[in-house]
Tab-separated table of C-alpha atoms in Angstrom:
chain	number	residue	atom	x	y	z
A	879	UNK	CA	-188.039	-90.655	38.738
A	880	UNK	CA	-186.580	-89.096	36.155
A	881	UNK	CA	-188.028	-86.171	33.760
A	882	UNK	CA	-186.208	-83.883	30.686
A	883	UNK	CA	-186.886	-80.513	29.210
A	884	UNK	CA	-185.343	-79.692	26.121
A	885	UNK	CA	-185.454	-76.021	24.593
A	886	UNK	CA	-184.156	-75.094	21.171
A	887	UNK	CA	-182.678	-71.334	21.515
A	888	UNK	CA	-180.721	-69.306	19.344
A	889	UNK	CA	-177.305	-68.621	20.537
A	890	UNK	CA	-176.261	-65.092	19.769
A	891	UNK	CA	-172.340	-66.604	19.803
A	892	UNK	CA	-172.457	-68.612	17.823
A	893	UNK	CA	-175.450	-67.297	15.032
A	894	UNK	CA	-177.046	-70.425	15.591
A	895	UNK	CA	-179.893	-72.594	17.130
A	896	UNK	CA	-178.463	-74.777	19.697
A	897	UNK	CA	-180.256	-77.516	22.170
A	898	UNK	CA	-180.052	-76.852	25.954
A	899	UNK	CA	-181.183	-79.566	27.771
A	900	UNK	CA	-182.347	-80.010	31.832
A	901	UNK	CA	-182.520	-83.365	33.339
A	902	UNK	CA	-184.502	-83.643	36.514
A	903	UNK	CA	-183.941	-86.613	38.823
A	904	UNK	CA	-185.671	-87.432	42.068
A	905	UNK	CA	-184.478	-89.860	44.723
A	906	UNK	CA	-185.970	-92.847	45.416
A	907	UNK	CA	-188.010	-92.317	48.866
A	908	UNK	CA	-189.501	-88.895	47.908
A	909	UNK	CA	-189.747	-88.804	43.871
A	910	UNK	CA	-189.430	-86.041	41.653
A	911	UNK	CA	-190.754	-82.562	42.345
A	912	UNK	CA	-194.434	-81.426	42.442
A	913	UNK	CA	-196.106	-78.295	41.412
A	914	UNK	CA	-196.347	-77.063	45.215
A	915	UNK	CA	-192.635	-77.173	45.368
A	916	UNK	CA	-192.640	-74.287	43.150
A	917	UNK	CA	-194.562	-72.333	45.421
A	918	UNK	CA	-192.707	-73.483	48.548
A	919	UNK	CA	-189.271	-72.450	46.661
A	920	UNK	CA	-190.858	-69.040	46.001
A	921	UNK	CA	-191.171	-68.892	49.879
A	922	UNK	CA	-187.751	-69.734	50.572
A	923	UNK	CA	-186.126	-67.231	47.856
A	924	UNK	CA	-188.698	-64.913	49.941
A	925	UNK	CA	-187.392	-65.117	53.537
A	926	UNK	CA	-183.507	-65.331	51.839
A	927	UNK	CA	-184.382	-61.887	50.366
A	928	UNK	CA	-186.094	-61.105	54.225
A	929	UNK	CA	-182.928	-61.979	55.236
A	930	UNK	CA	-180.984	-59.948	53.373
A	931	UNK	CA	-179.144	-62.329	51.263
A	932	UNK	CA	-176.603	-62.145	54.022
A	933	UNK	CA	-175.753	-65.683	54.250
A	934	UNK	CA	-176.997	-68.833	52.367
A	935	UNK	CA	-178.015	-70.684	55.453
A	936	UNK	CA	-181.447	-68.929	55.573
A	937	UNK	CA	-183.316	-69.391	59.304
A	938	UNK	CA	-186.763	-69.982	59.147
A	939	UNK	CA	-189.805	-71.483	61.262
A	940	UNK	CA	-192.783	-73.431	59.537
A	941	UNK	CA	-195.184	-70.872	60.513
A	942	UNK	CA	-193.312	-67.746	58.772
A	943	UNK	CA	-192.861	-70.004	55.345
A	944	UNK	CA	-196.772	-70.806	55.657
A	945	UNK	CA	-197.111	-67.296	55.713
A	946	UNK	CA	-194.543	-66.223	53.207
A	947	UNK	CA	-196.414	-68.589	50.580
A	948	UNK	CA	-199.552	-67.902	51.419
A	949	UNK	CA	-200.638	-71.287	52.993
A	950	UNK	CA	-203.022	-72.095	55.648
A	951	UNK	CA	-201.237	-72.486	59.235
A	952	UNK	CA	-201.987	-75.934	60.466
A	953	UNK	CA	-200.239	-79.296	60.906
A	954	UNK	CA	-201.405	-80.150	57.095
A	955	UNK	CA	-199.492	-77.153	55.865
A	956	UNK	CA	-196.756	-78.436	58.666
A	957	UNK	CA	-196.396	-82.146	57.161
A	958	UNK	CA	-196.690	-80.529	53.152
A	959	UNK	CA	-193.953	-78.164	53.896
A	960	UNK	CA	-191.369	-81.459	55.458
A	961	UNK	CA	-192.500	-83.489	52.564
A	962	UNK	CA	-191.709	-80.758	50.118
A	963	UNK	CA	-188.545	-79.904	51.390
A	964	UNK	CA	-187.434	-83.341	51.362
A	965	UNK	CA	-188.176	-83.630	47.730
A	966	UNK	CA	-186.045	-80.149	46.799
A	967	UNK	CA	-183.179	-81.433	48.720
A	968	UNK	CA	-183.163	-84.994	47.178
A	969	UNK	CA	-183.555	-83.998	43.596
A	970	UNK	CA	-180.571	-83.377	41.412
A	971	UNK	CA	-180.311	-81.019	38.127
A	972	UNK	CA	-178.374	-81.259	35.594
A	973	UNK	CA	-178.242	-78.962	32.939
A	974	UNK	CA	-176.645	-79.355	29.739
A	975	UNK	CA	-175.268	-76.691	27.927
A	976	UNK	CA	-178.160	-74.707	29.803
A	977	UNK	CA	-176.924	-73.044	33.014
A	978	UNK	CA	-176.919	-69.372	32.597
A	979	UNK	CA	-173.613	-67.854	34.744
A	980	UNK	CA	-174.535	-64.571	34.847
A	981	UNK	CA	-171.097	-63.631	36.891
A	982	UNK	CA	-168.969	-65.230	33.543
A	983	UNK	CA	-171.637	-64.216	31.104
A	984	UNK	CA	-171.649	-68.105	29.882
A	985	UNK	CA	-173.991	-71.254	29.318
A	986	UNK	CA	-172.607	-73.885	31.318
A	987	UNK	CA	-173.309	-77.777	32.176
A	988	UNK	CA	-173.366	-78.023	35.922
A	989	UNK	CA	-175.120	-80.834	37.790
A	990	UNK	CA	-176.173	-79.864	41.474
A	991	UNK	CA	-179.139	-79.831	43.950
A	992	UNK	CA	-180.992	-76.365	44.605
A	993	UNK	CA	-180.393	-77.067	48.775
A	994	UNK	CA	-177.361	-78.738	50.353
A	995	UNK	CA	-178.692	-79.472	53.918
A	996	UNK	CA	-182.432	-78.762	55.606
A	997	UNK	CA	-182.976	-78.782	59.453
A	998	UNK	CA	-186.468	-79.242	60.649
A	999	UNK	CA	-187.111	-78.733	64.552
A	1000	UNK	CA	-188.793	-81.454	65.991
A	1001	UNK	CA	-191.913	-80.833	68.555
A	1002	UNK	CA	-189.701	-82.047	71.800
A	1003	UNK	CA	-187.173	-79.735	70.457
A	1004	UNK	CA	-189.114	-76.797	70.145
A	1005	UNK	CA	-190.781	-77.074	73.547
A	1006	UNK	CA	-187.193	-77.261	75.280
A	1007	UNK	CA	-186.317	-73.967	73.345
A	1008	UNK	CA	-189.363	-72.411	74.316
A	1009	UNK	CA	-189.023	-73.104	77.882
A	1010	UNK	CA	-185.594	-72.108	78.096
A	1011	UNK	CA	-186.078	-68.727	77.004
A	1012	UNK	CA	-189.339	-67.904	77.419
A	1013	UNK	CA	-190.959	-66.800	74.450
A	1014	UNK	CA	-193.097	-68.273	72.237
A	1015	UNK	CA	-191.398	-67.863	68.334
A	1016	UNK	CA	-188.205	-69.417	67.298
A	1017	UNK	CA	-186.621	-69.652	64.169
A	1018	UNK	CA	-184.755	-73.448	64.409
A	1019	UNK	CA	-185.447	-74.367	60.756
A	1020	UNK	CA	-182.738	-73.657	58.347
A	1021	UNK	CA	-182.378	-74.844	54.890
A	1022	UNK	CA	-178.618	-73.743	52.895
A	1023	UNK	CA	-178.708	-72.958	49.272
A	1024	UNK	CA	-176.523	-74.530	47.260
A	1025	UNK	CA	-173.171	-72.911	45.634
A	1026	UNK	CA	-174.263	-72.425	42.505
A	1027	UNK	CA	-177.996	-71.344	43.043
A	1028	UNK	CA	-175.831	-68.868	45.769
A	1029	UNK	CA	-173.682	-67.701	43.195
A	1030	UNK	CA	-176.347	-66.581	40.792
A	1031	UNK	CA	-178.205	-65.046	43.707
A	1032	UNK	CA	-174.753	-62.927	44.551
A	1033	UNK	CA	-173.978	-62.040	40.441
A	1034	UNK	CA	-177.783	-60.449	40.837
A	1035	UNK	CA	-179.659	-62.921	38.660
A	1036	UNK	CA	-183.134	-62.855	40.616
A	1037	UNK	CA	-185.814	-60.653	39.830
A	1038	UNK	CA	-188.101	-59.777	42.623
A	1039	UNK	CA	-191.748	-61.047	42.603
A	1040	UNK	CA	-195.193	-59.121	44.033
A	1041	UNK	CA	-195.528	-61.457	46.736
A	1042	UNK	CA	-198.738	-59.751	47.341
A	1043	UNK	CA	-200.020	-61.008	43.978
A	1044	UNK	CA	-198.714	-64.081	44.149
A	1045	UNK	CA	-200.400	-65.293	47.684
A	1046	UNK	CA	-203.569	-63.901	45.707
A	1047	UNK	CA	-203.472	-66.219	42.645
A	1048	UNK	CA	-202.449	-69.025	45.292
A	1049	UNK	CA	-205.635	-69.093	46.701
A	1050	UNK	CA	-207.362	-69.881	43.644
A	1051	UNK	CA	-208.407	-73.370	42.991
A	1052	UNK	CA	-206.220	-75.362	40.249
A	1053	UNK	CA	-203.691	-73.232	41.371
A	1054	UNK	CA	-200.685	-74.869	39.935
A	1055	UNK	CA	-200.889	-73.733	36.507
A	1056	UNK	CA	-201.836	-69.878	37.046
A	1057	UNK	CA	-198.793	-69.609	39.676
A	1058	UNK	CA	-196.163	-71.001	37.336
A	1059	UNK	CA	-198.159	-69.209	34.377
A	1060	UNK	CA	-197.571	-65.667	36.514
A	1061	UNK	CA	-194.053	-66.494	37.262
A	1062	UNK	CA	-193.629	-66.918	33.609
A	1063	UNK	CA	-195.614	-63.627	33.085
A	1064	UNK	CA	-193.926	-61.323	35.495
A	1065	UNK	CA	-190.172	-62.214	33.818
A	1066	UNK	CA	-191.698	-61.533	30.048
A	1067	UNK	CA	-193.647	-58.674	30.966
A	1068	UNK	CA	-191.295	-57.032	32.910
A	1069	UNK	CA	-190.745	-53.729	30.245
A	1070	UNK	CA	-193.547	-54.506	28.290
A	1071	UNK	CA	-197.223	-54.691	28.011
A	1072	UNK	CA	-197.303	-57.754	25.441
A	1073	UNK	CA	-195.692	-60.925	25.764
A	1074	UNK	CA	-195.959	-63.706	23.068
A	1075	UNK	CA	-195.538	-67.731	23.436
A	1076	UNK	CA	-195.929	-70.640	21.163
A	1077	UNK	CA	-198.923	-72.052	22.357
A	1078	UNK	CA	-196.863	-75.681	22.582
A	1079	UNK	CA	-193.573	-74.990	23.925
A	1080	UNK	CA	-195.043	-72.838	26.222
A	1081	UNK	CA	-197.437	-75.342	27.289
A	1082	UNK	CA	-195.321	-78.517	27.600
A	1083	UNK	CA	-191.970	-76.834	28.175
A	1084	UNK	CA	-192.746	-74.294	30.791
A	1085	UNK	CA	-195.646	-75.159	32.217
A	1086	UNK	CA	-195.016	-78.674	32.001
A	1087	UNK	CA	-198.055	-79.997	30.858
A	1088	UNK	CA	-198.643	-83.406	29.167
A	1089	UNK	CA	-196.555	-83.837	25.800
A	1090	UNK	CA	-200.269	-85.710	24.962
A	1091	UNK	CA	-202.355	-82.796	25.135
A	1092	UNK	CA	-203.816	-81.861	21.652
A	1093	UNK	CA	-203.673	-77.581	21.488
A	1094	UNK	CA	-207.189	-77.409	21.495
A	1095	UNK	CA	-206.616	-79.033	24.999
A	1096	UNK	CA	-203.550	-77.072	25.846
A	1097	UNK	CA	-205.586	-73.714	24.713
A	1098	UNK	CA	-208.754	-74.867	27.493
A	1099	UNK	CA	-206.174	-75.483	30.379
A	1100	UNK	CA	-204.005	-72.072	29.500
A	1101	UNK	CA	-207.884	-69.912	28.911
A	1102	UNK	CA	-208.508	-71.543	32.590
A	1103	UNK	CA	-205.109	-70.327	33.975
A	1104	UNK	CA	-205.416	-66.777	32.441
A	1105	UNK	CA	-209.031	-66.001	33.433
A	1106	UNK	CA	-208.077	-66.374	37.105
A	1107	UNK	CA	-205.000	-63.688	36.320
A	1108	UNK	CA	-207.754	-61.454	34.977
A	1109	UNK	CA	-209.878	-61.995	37.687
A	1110	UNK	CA	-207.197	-61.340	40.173
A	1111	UNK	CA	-205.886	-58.250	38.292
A	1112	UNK	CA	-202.519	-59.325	37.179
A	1113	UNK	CA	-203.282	-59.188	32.906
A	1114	UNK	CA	-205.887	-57.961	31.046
A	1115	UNK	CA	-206.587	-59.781	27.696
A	1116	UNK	CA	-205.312	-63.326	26.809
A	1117	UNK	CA	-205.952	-65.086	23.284
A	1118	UNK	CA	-204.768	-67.483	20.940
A	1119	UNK	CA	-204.085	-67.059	17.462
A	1120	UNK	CA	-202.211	-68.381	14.192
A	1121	UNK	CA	-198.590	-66.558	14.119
A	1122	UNK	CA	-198.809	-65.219	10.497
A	1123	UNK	CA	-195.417	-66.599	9.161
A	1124	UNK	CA	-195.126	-70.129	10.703
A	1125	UNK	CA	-198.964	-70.552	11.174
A	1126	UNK	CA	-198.337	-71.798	14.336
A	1127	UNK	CA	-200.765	-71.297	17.018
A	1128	UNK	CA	-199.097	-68.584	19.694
A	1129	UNK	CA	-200.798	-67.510	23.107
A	1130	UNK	CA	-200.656	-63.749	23.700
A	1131	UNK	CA	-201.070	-62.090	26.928
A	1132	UNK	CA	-201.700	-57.948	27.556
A	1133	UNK	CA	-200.463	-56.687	30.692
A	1134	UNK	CA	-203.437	-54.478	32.806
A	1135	UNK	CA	-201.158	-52.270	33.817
A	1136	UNK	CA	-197.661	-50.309	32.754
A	1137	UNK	CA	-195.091	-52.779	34.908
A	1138	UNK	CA	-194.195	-51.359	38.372
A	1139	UNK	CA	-191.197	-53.558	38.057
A	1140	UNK	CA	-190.217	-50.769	35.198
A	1141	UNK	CA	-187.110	-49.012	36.433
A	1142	UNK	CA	-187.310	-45.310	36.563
A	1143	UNK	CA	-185.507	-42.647	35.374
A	1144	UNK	CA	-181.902	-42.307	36.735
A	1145	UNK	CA	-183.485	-38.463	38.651
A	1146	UNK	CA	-186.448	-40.428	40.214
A	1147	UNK	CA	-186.058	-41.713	42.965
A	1148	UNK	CA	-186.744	-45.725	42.889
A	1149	UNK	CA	-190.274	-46.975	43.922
A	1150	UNK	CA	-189.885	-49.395	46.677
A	1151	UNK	CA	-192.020	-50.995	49.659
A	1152	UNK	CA	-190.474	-49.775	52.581
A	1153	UNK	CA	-189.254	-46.388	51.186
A	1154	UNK	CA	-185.914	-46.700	52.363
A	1155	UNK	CA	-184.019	-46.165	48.873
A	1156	UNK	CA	-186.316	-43.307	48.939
A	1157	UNK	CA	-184.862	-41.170	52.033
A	1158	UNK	CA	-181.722	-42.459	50.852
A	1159	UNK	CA	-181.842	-40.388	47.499
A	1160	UNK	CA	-183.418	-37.504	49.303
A	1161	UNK	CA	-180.591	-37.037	51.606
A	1162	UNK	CA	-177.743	-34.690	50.663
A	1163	UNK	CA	-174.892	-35.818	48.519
A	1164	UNK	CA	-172.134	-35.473	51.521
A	1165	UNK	CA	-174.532	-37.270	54.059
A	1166	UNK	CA	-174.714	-40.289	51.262
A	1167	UNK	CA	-171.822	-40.861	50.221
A	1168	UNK	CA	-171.138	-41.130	54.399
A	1169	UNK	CA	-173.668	-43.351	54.923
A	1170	UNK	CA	-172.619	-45.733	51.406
A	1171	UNK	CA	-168.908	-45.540	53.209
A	1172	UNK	CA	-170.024	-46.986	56.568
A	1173	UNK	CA	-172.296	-49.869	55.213
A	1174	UNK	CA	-170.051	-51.005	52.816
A	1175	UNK	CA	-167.269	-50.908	55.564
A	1176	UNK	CA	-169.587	-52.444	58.399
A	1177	UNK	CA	-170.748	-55.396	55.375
A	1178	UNK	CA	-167.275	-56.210	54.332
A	1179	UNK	CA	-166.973	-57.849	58.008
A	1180	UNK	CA	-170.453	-59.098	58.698
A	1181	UNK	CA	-171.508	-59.436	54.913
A	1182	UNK	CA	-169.179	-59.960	52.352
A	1183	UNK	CA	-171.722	-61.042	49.783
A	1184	UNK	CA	-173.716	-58.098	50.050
A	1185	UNK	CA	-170.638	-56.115	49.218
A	1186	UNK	CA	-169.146	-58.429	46.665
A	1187	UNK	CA	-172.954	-58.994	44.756
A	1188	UNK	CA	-173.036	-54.395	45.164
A	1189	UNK	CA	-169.378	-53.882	43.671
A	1190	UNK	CA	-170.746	-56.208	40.969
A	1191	UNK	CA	-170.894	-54.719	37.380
A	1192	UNK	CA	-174.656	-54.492	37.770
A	1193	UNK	CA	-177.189	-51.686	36.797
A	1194	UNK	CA	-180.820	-51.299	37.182
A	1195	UNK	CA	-182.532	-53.277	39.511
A	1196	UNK	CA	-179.984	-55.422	40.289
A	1197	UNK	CA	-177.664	-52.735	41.702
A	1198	UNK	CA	-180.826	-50.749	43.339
A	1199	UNK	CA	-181.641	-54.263	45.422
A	1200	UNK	CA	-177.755	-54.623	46.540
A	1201	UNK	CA	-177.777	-51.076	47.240
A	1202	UNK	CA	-181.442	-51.993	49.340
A	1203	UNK	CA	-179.361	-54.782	51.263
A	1204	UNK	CA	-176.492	-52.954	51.972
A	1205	UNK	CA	-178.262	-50.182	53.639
A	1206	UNK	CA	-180.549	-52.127	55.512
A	1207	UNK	CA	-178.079	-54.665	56.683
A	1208	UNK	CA	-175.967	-51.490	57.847
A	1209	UNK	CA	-179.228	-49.299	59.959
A	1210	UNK	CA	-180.213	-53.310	61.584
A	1211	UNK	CA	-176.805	-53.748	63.207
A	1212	UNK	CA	-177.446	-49.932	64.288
A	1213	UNK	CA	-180.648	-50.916	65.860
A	1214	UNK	CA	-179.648	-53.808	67.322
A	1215	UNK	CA	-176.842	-51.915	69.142
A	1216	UNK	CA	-178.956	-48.969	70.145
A	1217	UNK	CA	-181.377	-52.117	71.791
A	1218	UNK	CA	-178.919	-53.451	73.292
């Protein structure tokens, strides 16, 4: 019921190595968590980021997180989805001397649960829904994230993940390892085409494989992992070699392609999905600082943390994916109006 990580990193405070420590602890009906929670906690950080990150009580249905993940829609997906969620909300973290604050620049030891409350909707309760108003989609699942995880989310530290990709290595077989193996990949690689691991603290500390693995062992299970990332187009080389000064084995991976997570030049215009940054940097100067002045006005009202996580002290990405929210937040209320 109860499992610990323990990383040795070198605090640039104090010009030392210090040990940060996480203790995971399930409860006892559901246990600790599984390797599909990871995927089903992608899903949720997903529809939050769907939503906006408007409010931490994120409304969902089963069949739009089936989707979001990648999953087959069925009662099976149905039942692994309540079991799952059951098992995030009951598990408690504590982390010890290893909680990043991004907002306080600080490591911290906090001990809280990712989710405060999940509501399922029954089958009775779904029918009476539907046949009150007609239609045949609700959204009467909602999960709320905790403070803390909130508070990170608001201070801008999440990265945004190729969902695309991600549903692609999903529907691999032995799936567990290549999906927390690409999660791993897409934070290194993220400015560069190289990233390099110690074979066994990557092995048994991240990917949280068996401390009884030998590395020739460790190296068949990662080879595994990495082929289906080169098969599905995400890297392009992966090997294992002796590091030259500590002869320790190391695992190196070589990106395909130059990141598209790479942030461009402050007089490009930023590369995104829906293209809505886009026409925003195309429009005239007057008409955007206009526009910037009624979102952030219309947000301070019906989305404070949009506004509070934009005002941030952020750059890059961070303040590009407020900036995202903020707009879109602003032309959806417009929409909804014009509707209406």
């Amino acid at each position: 019921k109860t499992y610990e990580v323990e990383h040795e990193a070198f605090d640039r405070q104090l010009k030392r190595f210090v040990g940060r420590k996480l203790l995971i602890t399930g409860s006892d009906a559901f246990g600790l968590p599984r390797p599909i929670d990871d995927q089903v906690l992608v899903g949720m950080k997903a529809l939050t980021c769907e939503s906006g990150f408007t409010s931490k009580r994120v409304h969902f249905s089963r069949y739009h997180l089936c989707k979001a993940i990648g999953w087959q829609v069925s009662g099976r997906s149905y039942e692994r989805l309540e079991e799952s969620l059951d098992r995030i909300a009951g598990t408690t973290l504590k982390f010890r001397d290893a909680w990043w604050d991004k907002g306080e620049q600080e490591w911290k030891t906090k001990t809280f649960h990712l989710i405060e409350t999940v509501e399922l909707c029954s089958r009775d309760r779904f029918d009476r829904a539907r046949l009150k108003s007609k239609q045949k989609s609700h959204q009467l699942c909602s999960f709320v994230w905790s403070e803390d995880v909130w508070k990170s989310f608001t201070d801008g530290y999440i990265k945004s993940l190729d969902m695309e990709m991600f549903r692609r290595i999903g529907k691999g077989r032995r799936r567990e390892v290549p999906l927390r193996l690409y999660r791993v990949l897409d934070k290194r690689l993220y400015k560069k085409q190289i990233a390099k691991f110690n074979l066994e603290k990557l092995c048994i500390g991240t990917l949280g494989l068996s401390p009884k693995y030998c590395p020739s062992e460790m190296t068949r299970i990662l080879e595994r992992a990495a082929k289906w990332l080169i098969e599905c187009g995400y890297i392009h080389e992966f090997h294992v070699q002796p590091n030259r000064k500590t002869r320790e084995l190391e695992a190196i991976f070589r990106r395909s392609t130059v990141s598209k997570a790479i942030a461009p030049t402050p007089k490009a215009a930023p590369k995104v999905e829906n293209g809505l940054l886009t026409k925003y940097y195309n429009l005239p100067p007057a008409r955007r600082t206009e526009l910037l002045s009624r979102a952030t006005a219309y947000c301070k009202t019906n989305a404070p943390g949009v506004v509070d996580g934009y005002e941030r002290n952020l750059e890059g990405d961070a303040k590009r994916g407020y900036l995202d929210m903020l707009l879109r937040t602003y032309l959806k209320s417009k929409k909804q109006k014009a509707a209406a």
